Amino acid sequence: MAHLLVVESWVGSMSRLLPRAIREGGHEFTFLTRDLHHYLRSAPEGTAHPLLAARTVTTAETNDLATLLPHVERLHEALGFDGVVTSCDYYLPTVARIAARLGLPGPTPEAVENACRKDTTRRVLDEAGVPGPRFAVCADRASAEEAARELGFPLVVKPVDLCAGMFVRRVDDERELTEACRAIADFPLNARGQLRAPVLLLEELLDGPEVSVETVSFAGTTHVVGVTDKSLGGAPAFIETGHMFPAELAPADAEAAQDTAVQAIKALGLDSVVAHTEIRLTAAGPRVVEVNPRPAGNRITELVRHVTGLDLAAACVDVALDRAPDLRPRATGLRSAAVGFLVPDTEGMLESVEGADQVRSAEGVLEIQLAEPGRTVKAAGSNNEYLGHVMAGDAEGPGARARVESLLSALRPRVTTR
């Protein structure tokens, strides 16, 4: 039995998948957080949060490395850790620093920090010749306006250190650019209270479908698990409205996406990591959107498990313990699995979701999760405002997406506007 240190987590699905993987692997964990109530608030009424299954729950200021590292050293002396993990993007660099300080397995801090900063990722990949969009890194709105004139509209504007598509916007002119830059500047702290970098990333708008490549890197070799497709909506935002695994692609396109993802991971120097690399399949060839050095979110890890039998959360635990993960596919009876998200387009209070009982009892449904009545609803501007999701599979071929779209169309949120 190994003992892992889990530093923070998402409050969503991965906060459940990671503890499950640790438990099913026969291990135990200590959970370290700056704010335990952040997680307790997310537990369904009448249930305990999965993170409370930890052997030990302890608090410390996880946003201050100068005090955190000595604190974790003392914890290590008392409790003895064999590995350290997180499922939260904002703490991936912190975990890499802890692993290095304690002499535990894991990717190098520099590699993780470069992957987690979108501007640094662009520079590293560009220097390595890995294809991506034309881009400019801008210190303020004035330099962004100058760069936009050189790159040409339409463009994509991004913060360099947020996730879930927050404040990522298509802009078609200087007015929209100004509005996008102002919105990013008015958000100085992320959701975990960390001070954000005051930097803007401008990129050319890429054409073509977007996919993600799910990989596991261990002992210097990157293993491709498969390619997931992505549906986007909510323009001018880029909201993920659904995914299917495996992506229905021509073999040449799938191979090109996989090769590009492996090149990107190698260029960043990532190893001992499960990664989720997003790629646009443009007319000129694949282009890297971003590299995430952690298992995919938005239920993609579960799509992979339903089709291949592989648990990417378990692989994350294995590589954190310096153990070779078992990546042999297993027969599951499904050839594709898809998830679709219920995306709100209005503001108010959720009264109900009509059609829920019909969808729950439908054949082939793997998961359905819906927001509870009384929830405050916001018009979606990122992947953080979903009202729920539906997941379904197909035993015959790539029909899971169509099945999910049909099920989603039967769900009708009733929202009382303010």
Tab-separated table of C-alpha atoms in Angstrom:
chain	number	residue	atom	x	y	z
A	1	MET	CA	0.000	0.000	0.000
A	2	ALA	CA	1.321	3.407	-0.996
A	3	HIS	CA	0.529	6.750	0.623
A	4	LEU	CA	-0.143	9.725	-1.651
A	5	LEU	CA	-0.364	13.399	-0.839
A	6	VAL	CA	-3.304	14.969	-2.692
A	7	VAL	CA	-2.912	18.745	-2.882
A	8	GLU	CA	-6.228	20.456	-3.570
A	9	SER	CA	-8.620	19.186	-6.245
A	10	TRP	CA	-11.535	20.225	-8.379
A	11	VAL	CA	-14.895	20.046	-6.668
A	12	GLY	CA	-16.362	18.305	-9.735
A	13	SER	CA	-15.984	14.829	-11.153
A	14	MET	CA	-12.217	14.490	-10.784
A	15	SER	CA	-12.521	15.058	-7.038
A	16	ARG	CA	-14.398	11.761	-7.070
A	17	LEU	CA	-12.428	9.894	-9.741
A	18	LEU	CA	-9.010	10.462	-8.181
A	19	PRO	CA	-9.922	9.203	-4.681
A	20	ARG	CA	-11.663	6.234	-6.318
A	21	ALA	CA	-8.524	5.398	-8.299
A	22	ILE	CA	-6.356	5.659	-5.197
A	23	ARG	CA	-8.686	3.402	-3.226
A	24	GLU	CA	-9.114	0.826	-6.007
A	25	GLY	CA	-5.338	0.707	-6.397
A	26	GLY	CA	-5.077	-0.383	-2.781
A	27	HIS	CA	-3.529	2.896	-1.630
A	28	GLU	CA	-4.394	5.663	0.829
A	29	PHE	CA	-3.989	9.429	0.742
A	30	THR	CA	-3.617	12.550	2.822
A	31	PHE	CA	-5.577	15.543	1.578
A	32	LEU	CA	-4.005	18.996	1.891
A	33	THR	CA	-6.023	22.152	1.289
A	34	ARG	CA	-6.104	25.816	2.230
A	35	ASP	CA	-9.906	25.777	2.629
A	36	LEU	CA	-11.716	22.553	3.521
A	37	HIS	CA	-15.106	24.297	3.365
A	38	HIS	CA	-14.538	24.829	-0.366
A	39	TYR	CA	-15.028	21.088	-0.772
A	40	LEU	CA	-17.647	20.492	1.906
A	41	ARG	CA	-19.934	22.997	0.177
A	42	SER	CA	-19.831	20.850	-2.978
A	43	ALA	CA	-20.923	17.578	-1.364
A	44	PRO	CA	-24.492	16.499	-2.141
A	45	GLU	CA	-26.750	16.947	0.857
A	46	GLY	CA	-26.629	13.988	3.207
A	47	THR	CA	-23.361	12.576	1.803
A	48	ALA	CA	-19.707	12.905	2.709
A	49	HIS	CA	-17.339	14.363	0.192
A	50	PRO	CA	-15.020	11.668	-1.292
A	51	LEU	CA	-11.963	13.658	-0.250
A	52	LEU	CA	-12.958	13.025	3.356
A	53	ALA	CA	-12.085	9.367	2.796
A	54	ALA	CA	-8.489	10.482	3.268
A	55	ARG	CA	-6.355	8.920	5.967
A	56	THR	CA	-5.588	12.470	7.086
A	57	VAL	CA	-7.070	15.853	6.159
A	58	THR	CA	-4.865	18.847	6.893
A	59	THR	CA	-4.819	22.524	6.039
A	60	ALA	CA	-2.048	24.868	5.005
A	61	GLU	CA	-1.679	27.902	2.765
A	62	THR	CA	-1.259	26.084	-0.547
A	63	ASN	CA	-0.911	29.388	-2.418
A	64	ASP	CA	2.362	30.296	-0.683
A	65	LEU	CA	5.217	28.029	-1.776
A	66	ALA	CA	7.709	29.673	0.582
A	67	THR	CA	5.788	28.442	3.635
A	68	LEU	CA	4.167	25.401	2.025
A	69	LEU	CA	7.345	23.526	1.073
A	70	PRO	CA	8.833	23.450	4.606
A	71	HIS	CA	5.397	22.506	5.962
A	72	VAL	CA	5.106	19.590	3.522
A	73	GLU	CA	8.609	18.454	4.437
A	74	ARG	CA	7.496	18.187	8.055
A	75	LEU	CA	4.365	16.292	7.001
A	76	HIS	CA	6.520	13.930	4.958
A	77	GLU	CA	8.742	13.218	7.953
A	78	ALA	CA	5.679	12.387	10.068
A	79	LEU	CA	3.470	10.583	7.545
A	80	GLY	CA	5.774	9.368	4.769
A	81	PHE	CA	4.528	9.996	1.219
A	82	ASP	CA	5.254	7.856	-1.825
A	83	GLY	CA	3.847	10.319	-4.360
A	84	VAL	CA	2.027	13.614	-4.730
A	85	VAL	CA	-0.845	14.492	-7.080
A	86	THR	CA	-3.562	17.028	-7.790
A	87	SER	CA	-6.453	17.203	-10.218
A	88	CYS	CA	-6.623	21.016	-10.165
A	89	ASP	CA	-4.836	22.937	-12.923
A	90	TYR	CA	-3.935	25.776	-10.570
A	91	TYR	CA	-1.901	23.462	-8.317
A	92	LEU	CA	-0.079	21.366	-10.914
A	93	PRO	CA	3.081	23.539	-10.669
A	94	THR	CA	2.848	23.412	-6.869
A	95	VAL	CA	2.709	19.611	-6.903
A	96	ALA	CA	5.729	19.456	-9.218
A	97	ARG	CA	7.652	21.690	-6.809
A	98	ILE	CA	6.649	19.516	-3.835
A	99	ALA	CA	7.704	16.314	-5.627
A	100	ALA	CA	11.081	17.826	-6.477
A	101	ARG	CA	11.579	19.069	-2.907
A	102	LEU	CA	10.711	15.695	-1.370
A	103	GLY	CA	12.530	13.600	-3.989
A	104	LEU	CA	9.293	11.968	-5.134
A	105	PRO	CA	8.443	10.902	-8.717
A	106	GLY	CA	6.934	13.378	-11.120
A	107	PRO	CA	7.545	15.659	-14.087
A	108	THR	CA	10.076	18.445	-13.686
A	109	PRO	CA	8.719	21.713	-12.280
A	110	GLU	CA	9.947	23.637	-15.321
A	111	ALA	CA	8.080	21.347	-17.729
A	112	VAL	CA	4.829	21.631	-15.775
A	113	GLU	CA	5.107	25.390	-15.386
A	114	ASN	CA	5.759	25.795	-19.101
A	115	ALA	CA	2.727	23.658	-19.940
A	116	CYS	CA	0.451	25.477	-17.494
A	117	ARG	CA	1.306	28.928	-18.844
A	118	LYS	CA	-0.221	29.302	-22.299
A	119	ASP	CA	2.230	32.006	-23.355
A	120	THR	CA	5.272	29.937	-22.349
A	121	THR	CA	3.810	26.870	-24.065
A	122	ARG	CA	3.542	28.874	-27.277
A	123	ARG	CA	7.163	30.012	-27.089
A	124	VAL	CA	8.539	26.545	-26.274
A	125	LEU	CA	6.576	24.830	-29.036
A	126	ASP	CA	7.406	27.537	-31.550
A	127	GLU	CA	11.124	27.216	-30.832
A	128	ALA	CA	10.851	23.423	-31.208
A	129	GLY	CA	9.046	23.711	-34.548
A	130	VAL	CA	5.796	22.163	-33.271
A	131	PRO	CA	2.975	23.652	-35.389
A	132	GLY	CA	0.618	26.119	-33.738
A	133	PRO	CA	-1.145	29.374	-34.562
A	134	ARG	CA	0.636	32.641	-35.156
A	135	PHE	CA	0.581	34.464	-31.833
A	136	ALA	CA	1.653	37.467	-29.815
A	137	VAL	CA	2.200	37.824	-26.069
A	138	CYS	CA	1.086	41.257	-24.889
A	139	ALA	CA	1.690	43.080	-21.622
A	140	ASP	CA	-1.331	45.378	-21.897
A	141	ARG	CA	-4.206	46.484	-24.100
A	142	ALA	CA	-2.100	48.958	-26.067
A	143	SER	CA	0.409	46.304	-27.088
A	144	ALA	CA	-2.472	43.938	-27.860
A	145	GLU	CA	-3.989	46.478	-30.246
A	146	GLU	CA	-0.639	46.883	-31.980
A	147	ALA	CA	-0.167	43.096	-32.244
A	148	ALA	CA	-3.694	42.674	-33.589
A	149	ARG	CA	-2.962	45.023	-36.446
A	150	GLU	CA	0.055	42.884	-37.362
A	151	LEU	CA	-1.659	39.494	-36.957
A	152	GLY	CA	-4.950	40.604	-38.514
A	153	PHE	CA	-8.534	39.867	-37.453
A	154	PRO	CA	-10.257	37.567	-36.614
A	155	LEU	CA	-8.242	36.623	-33.546
A	156	VAL	CA	-8.587	34.663	-30.333
A	157	VAL	CA	-7.795	36.478	-27.076
A	158	LYS	CA	-6.826	34.403	-24.030
A	159	PRO	CA	-5.643	34.851	-20.477
A	160	VAL	CA	-2.439	32.867	-20.047
A	161	ASP	CA	-3.231	31.189	-16.739
A	162	LEU	CA	-6.930	30.323	-16.527
A	163	CYS	CA	-8.778	27.168	-17.525
A	164	ALA	CA	-12.257	25.895	-18.536
A	165	GLY	CA	-12.283	28.380	-21.411
A	166	MET	CA	-12.641	31.339	-19.064
A	167	PHE	CA	-12.410	34.669	-20.953
A	168	VAL	CA	-11.255	32.974	-24.168
A	169	ARG	CA	-12.968	34.953	-26.910
A	170	ARG	CA	-13.039	35.380	-30.655
A	171	VAL	CA	-12.626	39.045	-31.607
A	172	ASP	CA	-13.332	40.462	-35.046
A	173	ASP	CA	-12.378	44.112	-34.601
A	174	GLU	CA	-10.688	46.582	-32.261
A	175	ARG	CA	-13.858	47.251	-30.244
A	176	GLU	CA	-14.283	43.562	-29.431
A	177	LEU	CA	-10.574	43.293	-28.659
A	178	THR	CA	-10.845	46.180	-26.188
A	179	GLU	CA	-13.833	44.566	-24.473
A	180	ALA	CA	-12.078	41.176	-24.227
A	181	CYS	CA	-8.904	42.731	-22.809
A	182	ARG	CA	-10.898	44.729	-20.262
A	183	ALA	CA	-12.790	41.623	-19.104
A	184	ILE	CA	-9.534	39.735	-18.496
A	185	ALA	CA	-7.971	42.694	-16.681
A	186	ASP	CA	-11.034	42.935	-14.400
A	187	PHE	CA	-10.398	39.360	-13.162
A	188	PRO	CA	-7.125	39.716	-11.193
A	189	LEU	CA	-7.486	36.540	-9.054
A	190	ASN	CA	-8.381	33.028	-10.153
A	191	ALA	CA	-11.004	30.878	-8.419
A	192	ARG	CA	-8.434	29.745	-5.832
A	193	GLY	CA	-7.364	33.238	-4.809
A	194	GLN	CA	-4.099	33.178	-6.732
A	195	LEU	CA	-2.861	36.413	-8.289
A	196	ARG	CA	-3.019	36.158	-12.074
A	197	ALA	CA	-0.326	37.116	-14.542
A	198	PRO	CA	-1.228	40.447	-16.232
A	199	VAL	CA	-0.449	39.058	-19.692
A	200	LEU	CA	-2.619	38.603	-22.780
A	201	LEU	CA	-2.209	35.998	-25.498
A	202	LEU	CA	-3.405	36.769	-29.022
A	203	GLU	CA	-3.643	33.956	-31.565
A	204	GLU	CA	-4.788	33.657	-35.127
A	205	LEU	CA	-8.193	31.997	-35.404
A	206	LEU	CA	-7.716	28.397	-36.507
A	207	ASP	CA	-10.131	26.650	-38.840
A	208	GLY	CA	-11.196	23.002	-38.719
A	209	PRO	CA	-12.488	20.608	-36.058
A	210	GLU	CA	-10.914	20.434	-32.611
A	211	VAL	CA	-9.858	17.166	-30.990
A	212	SER	CA	-7.869	16.146	-27.954
A	213	VAL	CA	-5.228	13.468	-27.690
A	214	GLU	CA	-5.139	11.521	-24.417
A	215	THR	CA	-1.664	10.262	-23.524
A	216	VAL	CA	0.351	8.708	-20.717
A	217	SER	CA	4.078	9.461	-20.528
A	218	PHE	CA	6.316	7.258	-18.421
A	219	ALA	CA	10.043	6.438	-18.419
A	220	GLY	CA	10.674	8.639	-21.453
A	221	THR	CA	7.945	7.149	-23.665
A	222	THR	CA	4.569	8.673	-24.481
A	223	HIS	CA	1.747	6.196	-25.060
A	224	VAL	CA	-1.282	7.444	-27.010
A	225	VAL	CA	-4.538	6.178	-25.506
A	226	GLY	CA	-6.726	7.706	-28.200
A	227	VAL	CA	-8.269	10.798	-29.752
A	228	THR	CA	-11.443	12.496	-28.493
A	229	ASP	CA	-13.534	14.851	-30.587
A	230	LYS	CA	-15.049	18.083	-29.313
A	231	SER	CA	-18.177	20.078	-30.079
A	232	LEU	CA	-17.968	23.818	-29.490
A	233	GLY	CA	-20.643	26.478	-29.092
A	234	GLY	CA	-21.400	29.752	-27.369
A	235	ALA	CA	-19.638	32.063	-29.828
A	236	PRO	CA	-17.780	34.333	-29.367
A	237	ALA	CA	-16.760	32.104	-26.451
A	238	PHE	CA	-15.481	28.574	-27.031
A	239	ILE	CA	-17.730	26.434	-24.821
A	240	GLU	CA	-17.356	22.666	-24.941
A	241	THR	CA	-20.855	21.338	-25.596
A	242	GLY	CA	-19.883	17.677	-25.969
A	243	HIS	CA	-17.254	15.016	-26.657
A	244	MET	CA	-17.056	11.567	-28.210
A	245	PHE	CA	-14.384	8.891	-27.800
A	246	PRO	CA	-12.927	7.742	-30.041
A	247	ALA	CA	-13.170	10.605	-32.502
A	248	GLU	CA	-14.634	9.655	-35.852
A	249	LEU	CA	-11.631	10.616	-37.989
A	250	ALA	CA	-9.904	9.448	-41.117
A	251	PRO	CA	-6.873	7.326	-40.094
A	252	ALA	CA	-4.469	9.916	-41.528
A	253	ASP	CA	-6.041	12.722	-39.477
A	254	ALA	CA	-5.969	10.650	-36.294
A	255	GLU	CA	-2.318	9.763	-36.858
A	256	ALA	CA	-1.389	13.393	-37.564
A	257	ALA	CA	-3.116	14.567	-34.386
A	258	GLN	CA	-1.388	11.892	-32.313
A	259	ASP	CA	2.035	12.634	-33.763
A	260	THR	CA	1.622	16.357	-33.128
A	261	ALA	CA	0.588	15.778	-29.512
A	262	VAL	CA	3.596	13.533	-28.891
A	263	GLN	CA	5.885	16.177	-30.415
A	264	ALA	CA	4.405	18.835	-28.133
A	265	ILE	CA	4.825	16.714	-25.000
A	266	LYS	CA	8.427	15.959	-25.947
A	267	ALA	CA	9.185	19.616	-26.667
A	268	LEU	CA	7.868	20.624	-23.246
A	269	GLY	CA	9.916	17.892	-21.569
A	270	LEU	CA	6.916	16.299	-19.866
A	271	ASP	CA	7.310	12.808	-18.421
A	272	SER	CA	5.617	10.842	-15.627
A	273	VAL	CA	2.382	12.547	-16.569
A	274	VAL	CA	-1.063	11.876	-18.003
A	275	ALA	CA	-1.765	14.607	-20.556
A	276	HIS	CA	-4.679	16.026	-22.498
A	277	THR	CA	-3.481	17.872	-25.624
A	278	GLU	CA	-5.967	19.915	-27.640
A	279	ILE	CA	-5.409	20.197	-31.392
A	280	ARG	CA	-7.159	21.838	-34.343
A	281	LEU	CA	-7.171	19.867	-37.569
A	282	THR	CA	-6.764	22.761	-39.989
A	283	ALA	CA	-6.554	22.698	-43.770
A	284	ALA	CA	-2.803	23.276	-43.377
A	285	GLY	CA	-2.409	20.398	-40.918
A	286	PRO	CA	-2.753	19.911	-37.154
A	287	ARG	CA	-2.068	22.870	-34.871
A	288	VAL	CA	-1.605	22.660	-31.097
A	289	VAL	CA	-4.155	24.630	-29.074
A	290	GLU	CA	-2.811	23.767	-25.617
A	291	VAL	CA	-1.175	20.997	-23.584
A	292	ASN	CA	-2.677	20.091	-20.204
A	293	PRO	CA	-0.379	17.979	-17.985
A	294	ARG	CA	-3.224	16.156	-16.218
A	295	PRO	CA	-6.065	13.771	-17.128
A	296	ALA	CA	-8.823	15.235	-19.284
A	297	GLY	CA	-11.804	16.804	-17.573
A	298	ASN	CA	-15.418	17.156	-18.708
A	299	ARG	CA	-15.979	13.411	-18.258
A	300	ILE	CA	-13.549	12.490	-21.058
A	301	THR	CA	-11.658	10.155	-18.712
A	302	GLU	CA	-14.913	8.257	-18.195
A	303	LEU	CA	-15.588	8.081	-21.941
A	304	VAL	CA	-12.174	6.482	-22.348
A	305	ARG	CA	-12.872	4.025	-19.527
A	306	HIS	CA	-16.260	3.015	-20.936
A	307	VAL	CA	-14.759	2.218	-24.356
A	308	THR	CA	-11.279	0.894	-23.565
A	309	GLY	CA	-11.457	-0.177	-19.935
A	310	LEU	CA	-8.501	2.098	-19.169
A	311	ASP	CA	-8.751	4.340	-16.118
A	312	LEU	CA	-6.674	7.474	-16.741
A	313	ALA	CA	-7.127	8.595	-13.135
A	314	ALA	CA	-5.526	5.289	-12.095
A	315	ALA	CA	-2.722	5.857	-14.607
A	316	CYS	CA	-2.171	9.269	-13.020
A	317	VAL	CA	-1.768	7.582	-9.640
A	318	ASP	CA	0.597	4.959	-11.077
A	319	VAL	CA	2.997	7.435	-12.696
A	320	ALA	CA	2.962	9.570	-9.532
A	321	LEU	CA	4.237	6.470	-7.723
A	322	ASP	CA	6.843	5.767	-10.433
A	323	ARG	CA	4.978	2.627	-11.475
A	324	ALA	CA	4.371	1.618	-15.079
A	325	PRO	CA	0.611	1.861	-15.709
A	326	ASP	CA	-1.233	-1.021	-17.321
A	327	LEU	CA	-2.446	0.484	-20.609
A	328	ARG	CA	-3.730	-2.680	-22.247
A	329	PRO	CA	-7.266	-2.122	-23.600
A	330	ARG	CA	-10.036	-4.331	-22.265
A	331	ALA	CA	-13.264	-5.342	-23.932
A	332	THR	CA	-16.157	-3.276	-22.575
A	333	GLY	CA	-18.902	-3.978	-25.088
A	334	LEU	CA	-18.875	-0.379	-26.346
A	335	ARG	CA	-17.243	0.991	-29.486
A	336	SER	CA	-17.951	4.651	-28.749
A	337	ALA	CA	-19.114	6.781	-25.837
A	338	ALA	CA	-20.193	10.418	-25.838
A	339	VAL	CA	-21.172	13.119	-23.385
A	340	GLY	CA	-23.277	16.201	-24.014
A	341	PHE	CA	-23.660	19.191	-21.724
A	342	LEU	CA	-26.759	21.178	-20.940
A	343	VAL	CA	-25.579	24.739	-21.644
A	344	PRO	CA	-27.751	27.619	-20.386
A	345	ASP	CA	-28.377	30.595	-22.633
A	346	THR	CA	-30.305	32.745	-20.164
A	347	GLU	CA	-30.029	34.025	-16.596
A	348	GLY	CA	-32.326	33.445	-13.660
A	349	MET	CA	-33.218	30.619	-11.281
A	350	LEU	CA	-33.624	26.987	-12.302
A	351	GLU	CA	-37.126	25.712	-11.543
A	352	SER	CA	-36.817	22.277	-13.103
A	353	VAL	CA	-35.479	20.276	-16.032
A	354	GLU	CA	-38.395	18.817	-17.928
A	355	GLY	CA	-37.856	15.458	-19.595
A	356	ALA	CA	-35.354	14.289	-16.976
A	357	ASP	CA	-37.297	11.159	-16.000
A	358	GLN	CA	-37.664	10.163	-19.654
A	359	VAL	CA	-33.933	10.507	-20.280
A	360	ARG	CA	-32.959	8.663	-17.088
A	361	SER	CA	-34.964	5.635	-18.163
A	362	ALA	CA	-33.779	5.683	-21.789
A	363	GLU	CA	-31.816	2.734	-23.120
A	364	GLY	CA	-28.047	3.078	-23.307
A	365	VAL	CA	-27.679	5.960	-20.853
A	366	LEU	CA	-24.401	5.655	-18.952
A	367	GLU	CA	-24.707	8.795	-16.833
A	368	ILE	CA	-27.107	11.651	-16.284
A	369	GLN	CA	-26.447	14.463	-13.859
A	370	LEU	CA	-28.611	17.564	-13.639
A	371	ALA	CA	-28.513	20.711	-11.529
A	372	GLU	CA	-30.939	20.887	-8.635
A	373	PRO	CA	-33.912	23.265	-8.721
A	374	GLY	CA	-33.170	26.586	-7.058
A	375	ARG	CA	-29.756	26.965	-8.605
A	376	THR	CA	-28.790	30.385	-9.918
A	377	VAL	CA	-28.345	30.183	-13.682
A	378	LYS	CA	-25.935	32.285	-15.703
A	379	ALA	CA	-25.763	32.516	-19.469
A	380	ALA	CA	-22.735	30.358	-20.254
A	381	GLY	CA	-19.493	32.173	-21.016
A	382	SER	CA	-17.190	29.256	-20.228
A	383	ASN	CA	-17.314	25.565	-19.275
A	384	ASN	CA	-18.237	26.469	-15.694
A	385	GLU	CA	-21.973	27.107	-16.129
A	386	TYR	CA	-23.331	23.732	-17.247
A	387	LEU	CA	-26.730	22.634	-15.931
A	388	GLY	CA	-25.771	18.993	-16.246
A	389	HIS	CA	-24.704	16.305	-18.689
A	390	VAL	CA	-25.846	13.099	-20.369
A	391	MET	CA	-23.510	10.251	-21.344
A	392	ALA	CA	-24.375	7.324	-23.602
A	393	GLY	CA	-22.571	4.593	-25.519
A	394	ASP	CA	-22.881	2.653	-28.751
A	395	ALA	CA	-21.952	-1.015	-29.025
A	396	GLU	CA	-21.980	-1.042	-32.824
A	397	GLY	CA	-19.857	1.942	-33.897
A	398	PRO	CA	-19.544	5.735	-33.697
A	399	GLY	CA	-23.206	6.368	-32.945
A	400	ALA	CA	-22.787	7.604	-29.378
A	401	ARG	CA	-22.770	11.283	-30.310
A	402	ALA	CA	-26.077	11.096	-32.189
A	403	ARG	CA	-27.592	9.194	-29.270
A	404	VAL	CA	-26.498	11.850	-26.777
A	405	GLU	CA	-27.723	14.697	-28.959
A	406	SER	CA	-31.128	13.017	-29.173
A	407	LEU	CA	-31.267	12.605	-25.391
A	408	LEU	CA	-30.185	16.195	-24.752
A	409	SER	CA	-32.911	17.501	-27.044
A	410	ALA	CA	-35.470	15.920	-24.711
A	411	LEU	CA	-34.233	18.008	-21.745
A	412	ARG	CA	-35.892	21.402	-21.326
A	413	PRO	CA	-34.626	23.596	-18.490
A	414	ARG	CA	-37.246	25.896	-17.011
A	415	VAL	CA	-35.578	29.079	-15.846
A	416	THR	CA	-37.350	31.942	-14.110
A	417	THR	CA	-35.785	35.142	-15.349
A	418	ARG	CA	-35.070	37.950	-12.959
